[in-house]
Coordinates of N, CA and C in Angstrom, one line a residue:
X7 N -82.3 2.2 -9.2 CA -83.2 2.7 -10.2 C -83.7 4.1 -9.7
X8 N -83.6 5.0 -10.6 CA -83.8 6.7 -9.9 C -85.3 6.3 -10.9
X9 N -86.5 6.7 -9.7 CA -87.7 6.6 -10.1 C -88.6 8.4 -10.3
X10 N -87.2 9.5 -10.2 CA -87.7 10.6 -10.4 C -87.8 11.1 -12.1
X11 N -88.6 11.6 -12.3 CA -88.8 12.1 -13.8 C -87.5 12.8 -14.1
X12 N -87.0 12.7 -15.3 CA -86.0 14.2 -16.1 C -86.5 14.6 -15.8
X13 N -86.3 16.2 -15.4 CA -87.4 17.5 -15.5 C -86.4 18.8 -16.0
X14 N -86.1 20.0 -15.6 CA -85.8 21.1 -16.5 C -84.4 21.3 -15.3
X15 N -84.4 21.2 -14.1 CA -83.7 21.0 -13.3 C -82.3 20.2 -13.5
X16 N -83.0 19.3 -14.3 CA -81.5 18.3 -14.5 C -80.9 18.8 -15.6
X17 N -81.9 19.3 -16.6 CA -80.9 19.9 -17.6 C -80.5 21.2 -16.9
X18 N -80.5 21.9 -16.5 CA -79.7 23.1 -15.8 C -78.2 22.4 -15.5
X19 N -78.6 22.0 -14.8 CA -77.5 20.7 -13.7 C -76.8 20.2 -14.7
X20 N -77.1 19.5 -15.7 CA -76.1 19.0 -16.7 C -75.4 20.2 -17.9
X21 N -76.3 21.2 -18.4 CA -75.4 22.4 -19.0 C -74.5 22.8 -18.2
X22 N -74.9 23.2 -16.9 CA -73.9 24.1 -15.9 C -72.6 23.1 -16.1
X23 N -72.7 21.6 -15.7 CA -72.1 20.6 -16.0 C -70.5 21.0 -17.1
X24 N -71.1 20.4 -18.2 CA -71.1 20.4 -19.4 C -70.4 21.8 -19.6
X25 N -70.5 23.2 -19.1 CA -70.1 24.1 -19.4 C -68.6 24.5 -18.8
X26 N -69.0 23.5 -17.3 CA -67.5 24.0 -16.6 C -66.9 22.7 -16.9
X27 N -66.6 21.8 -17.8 CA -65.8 20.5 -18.6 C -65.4 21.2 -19.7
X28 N -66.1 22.5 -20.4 CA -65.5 23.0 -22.0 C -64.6 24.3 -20.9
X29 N -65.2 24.6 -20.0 CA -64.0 25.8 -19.5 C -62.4 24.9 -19.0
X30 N -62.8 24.2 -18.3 CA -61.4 22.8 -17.8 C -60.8 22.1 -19.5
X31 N -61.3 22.3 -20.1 CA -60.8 21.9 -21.3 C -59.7 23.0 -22.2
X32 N -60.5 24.1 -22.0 CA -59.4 25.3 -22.5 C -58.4 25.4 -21.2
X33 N -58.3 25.1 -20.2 CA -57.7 25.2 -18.8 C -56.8 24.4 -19.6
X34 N -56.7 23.1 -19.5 CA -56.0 22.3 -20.6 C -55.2 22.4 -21.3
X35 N -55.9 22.8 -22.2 CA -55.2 23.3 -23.4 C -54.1 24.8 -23.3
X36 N -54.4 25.5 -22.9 CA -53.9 26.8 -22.2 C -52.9 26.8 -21.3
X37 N -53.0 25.4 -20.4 CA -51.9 25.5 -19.1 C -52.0 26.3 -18.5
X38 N -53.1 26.8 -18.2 CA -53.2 27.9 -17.1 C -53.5 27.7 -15.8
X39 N -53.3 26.4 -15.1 CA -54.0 26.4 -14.1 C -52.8 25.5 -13.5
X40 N -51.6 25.1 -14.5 CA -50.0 24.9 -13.9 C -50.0 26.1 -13.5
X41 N -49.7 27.8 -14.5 CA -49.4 28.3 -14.1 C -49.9 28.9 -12.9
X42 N -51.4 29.0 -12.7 CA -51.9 29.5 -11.1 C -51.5 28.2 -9.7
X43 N -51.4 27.0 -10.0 CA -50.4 26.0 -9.3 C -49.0 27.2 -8.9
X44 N -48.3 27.4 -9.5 CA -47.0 27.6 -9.7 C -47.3 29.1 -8.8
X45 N -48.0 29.9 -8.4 CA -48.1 31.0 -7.7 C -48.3 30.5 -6.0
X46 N -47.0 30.9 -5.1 CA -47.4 30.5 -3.4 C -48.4 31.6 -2.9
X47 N -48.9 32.7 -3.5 CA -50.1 33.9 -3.0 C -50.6 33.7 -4.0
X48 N -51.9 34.3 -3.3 CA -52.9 34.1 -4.0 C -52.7 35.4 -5.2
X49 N -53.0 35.2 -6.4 CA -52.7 36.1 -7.4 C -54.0 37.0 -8.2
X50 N -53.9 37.8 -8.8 CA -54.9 38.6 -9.7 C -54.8 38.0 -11.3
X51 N -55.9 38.4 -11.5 CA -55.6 37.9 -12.8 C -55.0 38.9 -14.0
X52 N -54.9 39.7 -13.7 CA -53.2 40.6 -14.4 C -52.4 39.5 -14.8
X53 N -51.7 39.1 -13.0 CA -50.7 38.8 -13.0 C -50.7 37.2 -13.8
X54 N -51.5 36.6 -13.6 CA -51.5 35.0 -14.4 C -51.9 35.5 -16.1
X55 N -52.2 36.4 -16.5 CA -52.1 36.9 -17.8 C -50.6 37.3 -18.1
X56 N -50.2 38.1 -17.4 CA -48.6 38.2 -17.5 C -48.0 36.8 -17.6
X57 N -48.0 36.0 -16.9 CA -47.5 35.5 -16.8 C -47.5 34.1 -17.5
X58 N -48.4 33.9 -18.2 CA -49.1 33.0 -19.2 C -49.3 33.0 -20.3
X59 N -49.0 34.7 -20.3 CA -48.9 35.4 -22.1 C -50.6 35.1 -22.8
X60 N -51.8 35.4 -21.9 CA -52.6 34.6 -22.5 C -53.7 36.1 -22.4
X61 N -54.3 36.5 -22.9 CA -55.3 37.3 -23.3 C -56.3 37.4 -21.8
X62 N -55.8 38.8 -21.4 CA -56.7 39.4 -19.8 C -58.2 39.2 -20.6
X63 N -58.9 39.7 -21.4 CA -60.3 39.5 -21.8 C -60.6 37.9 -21.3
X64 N -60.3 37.2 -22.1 CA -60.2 35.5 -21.9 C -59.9 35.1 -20.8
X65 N -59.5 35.8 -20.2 CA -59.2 35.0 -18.8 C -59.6 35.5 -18.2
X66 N -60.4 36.6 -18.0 CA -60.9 36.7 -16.7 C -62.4 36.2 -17.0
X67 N -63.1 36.0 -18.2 CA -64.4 35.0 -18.6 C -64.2 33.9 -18.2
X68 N -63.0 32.8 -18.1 CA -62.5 31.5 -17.8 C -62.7 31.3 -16.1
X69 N -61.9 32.4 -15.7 CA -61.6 32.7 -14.4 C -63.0 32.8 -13.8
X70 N -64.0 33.5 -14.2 CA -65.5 33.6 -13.7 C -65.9 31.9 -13.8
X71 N -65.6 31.2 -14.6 CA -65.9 30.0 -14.8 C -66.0 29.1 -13.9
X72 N -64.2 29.2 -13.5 CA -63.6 28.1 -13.1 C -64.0 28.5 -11.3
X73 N -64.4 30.0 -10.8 CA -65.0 30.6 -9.9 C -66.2 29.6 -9.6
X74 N -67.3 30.1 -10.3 CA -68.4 29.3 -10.0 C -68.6 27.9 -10.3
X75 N -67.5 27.1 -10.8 CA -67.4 25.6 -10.9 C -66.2 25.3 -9.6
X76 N -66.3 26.0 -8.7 CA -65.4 25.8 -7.2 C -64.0 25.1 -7.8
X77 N -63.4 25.7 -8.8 CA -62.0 25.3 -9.2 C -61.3 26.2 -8.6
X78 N -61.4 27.4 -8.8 CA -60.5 28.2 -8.3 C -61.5 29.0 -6.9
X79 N -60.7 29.8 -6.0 CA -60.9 30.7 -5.2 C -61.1 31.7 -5.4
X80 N -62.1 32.5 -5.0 CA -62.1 33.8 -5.3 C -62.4 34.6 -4.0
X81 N -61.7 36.2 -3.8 CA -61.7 37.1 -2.5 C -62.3 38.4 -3.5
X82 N -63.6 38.4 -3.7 CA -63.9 39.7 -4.1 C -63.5 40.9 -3.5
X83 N -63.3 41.4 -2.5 CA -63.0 42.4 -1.6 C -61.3 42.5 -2.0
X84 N -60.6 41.5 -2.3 CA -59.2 42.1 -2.5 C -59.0 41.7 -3.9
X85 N -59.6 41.2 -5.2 CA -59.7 40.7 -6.2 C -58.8 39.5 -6.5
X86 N -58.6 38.5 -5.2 CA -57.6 38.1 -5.7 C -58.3 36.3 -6.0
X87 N -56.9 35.2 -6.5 CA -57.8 34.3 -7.0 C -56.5 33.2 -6.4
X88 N -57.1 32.0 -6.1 CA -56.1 31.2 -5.4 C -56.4 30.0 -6.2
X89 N -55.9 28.6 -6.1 CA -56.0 27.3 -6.4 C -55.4 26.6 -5.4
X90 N -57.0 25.8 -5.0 CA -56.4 25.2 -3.5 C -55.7 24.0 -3.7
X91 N -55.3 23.6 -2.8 CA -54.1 22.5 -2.7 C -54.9 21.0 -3.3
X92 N -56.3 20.5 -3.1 CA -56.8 19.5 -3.3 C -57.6 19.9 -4.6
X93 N -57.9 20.8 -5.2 CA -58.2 21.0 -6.5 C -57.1 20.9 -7.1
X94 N -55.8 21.6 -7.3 CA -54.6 21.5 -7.9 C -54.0 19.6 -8.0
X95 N -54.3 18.8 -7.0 CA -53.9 17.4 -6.7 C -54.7 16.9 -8.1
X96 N -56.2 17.4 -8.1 CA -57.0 16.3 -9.3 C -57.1 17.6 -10.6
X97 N -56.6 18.6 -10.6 CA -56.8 19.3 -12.4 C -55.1 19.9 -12.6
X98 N -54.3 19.3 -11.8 CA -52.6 19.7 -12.1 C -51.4 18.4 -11.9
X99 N -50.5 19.0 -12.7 CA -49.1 18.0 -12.6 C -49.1 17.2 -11.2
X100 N -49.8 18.5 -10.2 CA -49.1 18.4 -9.2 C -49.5 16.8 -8.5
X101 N -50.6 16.8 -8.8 CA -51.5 15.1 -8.5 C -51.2 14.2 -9.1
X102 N -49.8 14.0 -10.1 CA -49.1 13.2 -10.5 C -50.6 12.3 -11.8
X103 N -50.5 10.9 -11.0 CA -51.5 10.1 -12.1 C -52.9 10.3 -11.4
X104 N -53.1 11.1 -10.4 CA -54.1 11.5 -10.1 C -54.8 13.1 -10.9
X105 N -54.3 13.7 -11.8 CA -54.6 14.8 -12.7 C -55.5 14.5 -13.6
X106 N -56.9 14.4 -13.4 CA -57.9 14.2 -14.5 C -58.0 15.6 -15.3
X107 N -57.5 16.3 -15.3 CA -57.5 17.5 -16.4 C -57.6 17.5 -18.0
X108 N -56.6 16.4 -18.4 CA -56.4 16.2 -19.8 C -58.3 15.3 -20.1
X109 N -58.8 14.7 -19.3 CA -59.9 14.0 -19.4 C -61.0 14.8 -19.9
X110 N -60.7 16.0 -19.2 CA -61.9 17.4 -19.5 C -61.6 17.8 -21.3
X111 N -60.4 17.9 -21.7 CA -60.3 17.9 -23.4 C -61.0 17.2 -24.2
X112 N -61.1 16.0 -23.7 CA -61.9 14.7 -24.9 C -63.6 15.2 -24.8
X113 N -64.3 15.4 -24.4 CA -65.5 16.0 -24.9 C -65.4 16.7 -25.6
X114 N -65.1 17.4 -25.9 CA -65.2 18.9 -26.4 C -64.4 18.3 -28.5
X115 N -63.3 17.7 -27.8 CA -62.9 17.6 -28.7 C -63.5 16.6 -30.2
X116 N -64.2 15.5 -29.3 CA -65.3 14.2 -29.7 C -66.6 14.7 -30.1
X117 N -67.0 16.2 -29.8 CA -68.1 16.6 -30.4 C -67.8 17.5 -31.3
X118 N -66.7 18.3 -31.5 CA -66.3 18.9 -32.6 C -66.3 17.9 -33.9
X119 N -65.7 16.9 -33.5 CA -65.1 16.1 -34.6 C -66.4 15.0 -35.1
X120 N -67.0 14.5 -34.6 CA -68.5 14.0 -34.6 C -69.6 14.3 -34.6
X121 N -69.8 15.6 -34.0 CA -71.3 15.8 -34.3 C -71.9 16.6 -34.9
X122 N -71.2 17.6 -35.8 CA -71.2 17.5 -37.4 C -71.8 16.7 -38.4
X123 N -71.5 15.3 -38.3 CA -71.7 14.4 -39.0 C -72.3 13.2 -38.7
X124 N -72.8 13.1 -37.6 CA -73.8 12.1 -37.1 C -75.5 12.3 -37.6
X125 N -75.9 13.6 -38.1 CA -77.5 13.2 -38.4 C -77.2 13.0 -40.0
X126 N -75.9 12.6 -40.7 CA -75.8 12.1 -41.6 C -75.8 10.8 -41.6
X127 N -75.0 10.3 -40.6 CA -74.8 8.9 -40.2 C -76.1 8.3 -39.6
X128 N -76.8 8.7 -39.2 CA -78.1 8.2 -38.4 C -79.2 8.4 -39.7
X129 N -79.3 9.1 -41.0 CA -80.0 9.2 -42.0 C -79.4 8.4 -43.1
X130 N -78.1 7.6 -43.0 CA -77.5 6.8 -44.1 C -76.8 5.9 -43.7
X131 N -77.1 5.5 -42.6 CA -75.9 4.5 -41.7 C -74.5 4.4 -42.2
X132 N -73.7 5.9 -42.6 CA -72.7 5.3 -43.0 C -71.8 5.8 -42.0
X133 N -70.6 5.6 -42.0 CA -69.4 5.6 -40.7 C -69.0 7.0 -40.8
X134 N -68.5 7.7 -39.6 CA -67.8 8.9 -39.5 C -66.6 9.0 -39.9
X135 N -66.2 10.2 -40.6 CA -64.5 10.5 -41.1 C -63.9 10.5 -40.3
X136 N -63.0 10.1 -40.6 CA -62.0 9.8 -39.0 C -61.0 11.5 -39.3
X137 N -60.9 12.0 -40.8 CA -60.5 13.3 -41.1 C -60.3 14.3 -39.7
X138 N -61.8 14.7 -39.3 CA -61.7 16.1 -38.5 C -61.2 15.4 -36.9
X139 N -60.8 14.0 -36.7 CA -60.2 13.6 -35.8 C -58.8 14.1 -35.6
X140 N -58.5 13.8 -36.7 CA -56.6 14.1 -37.4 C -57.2 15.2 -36.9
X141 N -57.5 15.8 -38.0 CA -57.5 17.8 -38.0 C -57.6 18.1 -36.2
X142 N -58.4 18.0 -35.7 CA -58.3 18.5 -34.3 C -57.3 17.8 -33.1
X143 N -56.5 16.9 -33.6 CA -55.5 16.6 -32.4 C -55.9 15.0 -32.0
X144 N -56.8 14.8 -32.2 CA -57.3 13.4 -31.4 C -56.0 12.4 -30.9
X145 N -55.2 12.1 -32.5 CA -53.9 11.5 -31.7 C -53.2 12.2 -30.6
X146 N -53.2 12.9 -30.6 CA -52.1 13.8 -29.4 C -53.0 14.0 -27.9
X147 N -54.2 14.0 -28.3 CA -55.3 14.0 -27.0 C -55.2 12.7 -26.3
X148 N -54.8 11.7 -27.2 CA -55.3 10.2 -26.6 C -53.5 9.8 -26.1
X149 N -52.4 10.0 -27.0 CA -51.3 10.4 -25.9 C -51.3 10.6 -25.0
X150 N -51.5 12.3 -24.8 CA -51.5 12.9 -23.6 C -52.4 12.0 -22.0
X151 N -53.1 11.6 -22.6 CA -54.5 11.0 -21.9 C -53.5 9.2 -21.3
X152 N -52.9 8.7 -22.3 CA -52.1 7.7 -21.9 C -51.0 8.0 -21.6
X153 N -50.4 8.9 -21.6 CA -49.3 9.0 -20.5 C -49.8 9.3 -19.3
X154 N -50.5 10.1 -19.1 CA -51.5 10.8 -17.9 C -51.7 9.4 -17.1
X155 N -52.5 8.4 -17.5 CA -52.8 7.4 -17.5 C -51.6 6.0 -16.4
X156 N -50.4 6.5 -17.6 CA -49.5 4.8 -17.7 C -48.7 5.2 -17.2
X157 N -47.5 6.6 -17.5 CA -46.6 6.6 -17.4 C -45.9 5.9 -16.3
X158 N -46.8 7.0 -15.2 CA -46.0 6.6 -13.8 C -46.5 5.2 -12.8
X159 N -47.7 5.0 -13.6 CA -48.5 3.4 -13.2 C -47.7 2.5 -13.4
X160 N -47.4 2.5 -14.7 CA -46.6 1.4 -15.4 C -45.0 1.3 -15.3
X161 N -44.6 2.6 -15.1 CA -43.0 2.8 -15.7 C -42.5 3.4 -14.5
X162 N -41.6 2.9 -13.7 CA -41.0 3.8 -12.4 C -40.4 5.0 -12.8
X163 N -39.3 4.6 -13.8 CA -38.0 5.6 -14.5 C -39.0 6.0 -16.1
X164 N -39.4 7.1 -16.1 CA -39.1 7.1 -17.8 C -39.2 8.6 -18.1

């Protein structure tokens, strides 16, 4: 039993939270952080823009992110940006059924799709559309999340 008060502190601690799970979620969705896997030097972010076809603006806001949420490495003095080998193990392919990455998508995507419509449901008790689930991917999220999961658990060859 934690017998310390909430105070202003924890919510910091839980946004900062919460903030670097919606940045690992576009990480996700984007595959940008196979492609920084897939570099043996440490790279710039030019070059993972090149190479990812993904908007230098946007990435280097992500890249600040994933910085101060100790995902990626950063060398201010040479600009450059690495992904260490035991980060890569738990947010990439490379950690096989150890890759919690796809996990970071389901928030983000559960409060798009719900929380919209919950001070409806809490003022009429009636059920949530399953609609903006469809619309934002939910089937393909909860796939992704059980293969992530089963594949290699469950299935030697598949």
């Amino acid at each position: 039993v934690n017998n310390m008060p909430f105070n202003s502190s924890d919510v910091v601690k839980m946004l900062n939270s919460a903030s670097l799970a919606a940045a690992l979620a576009v990480a996700y969705k984007t595959n940008v952080l196979e492609v920084c896997k897939e570099c043996q030097e440490p790279f710039t972010v030019d070059h993972i823009a090149t190479l990812s076809g993904l908007d230098l603006r946007y990435l280097k806001e992500l890249f600040s992110i994933l910085v101060l949420g100790s995902v990626l490495e950063y060398d201010g003095d040479k600009q450059l940006y690495w992904l260490d080998d035991s980060t890569a193990q738990v947010l990439t392919s490379q950690g096989g059924t150890d890759n919690m990455l796809v996990y970071c998508a389901e928030i983000p995507l559960l409060t798009a799709a719900a929380l919209p419509q919950l001070p409806t449901c809490f003022q009429t008790g009636a059920g949530l559309d399953y609609q903006p689930y469809i619309d934002l991917g939910f089937a393909s999220l909860m796939a992704d999340m059980s293969a992530a999961k089963h594949r290699r658990v469950l299935v030697c060859d598949f």
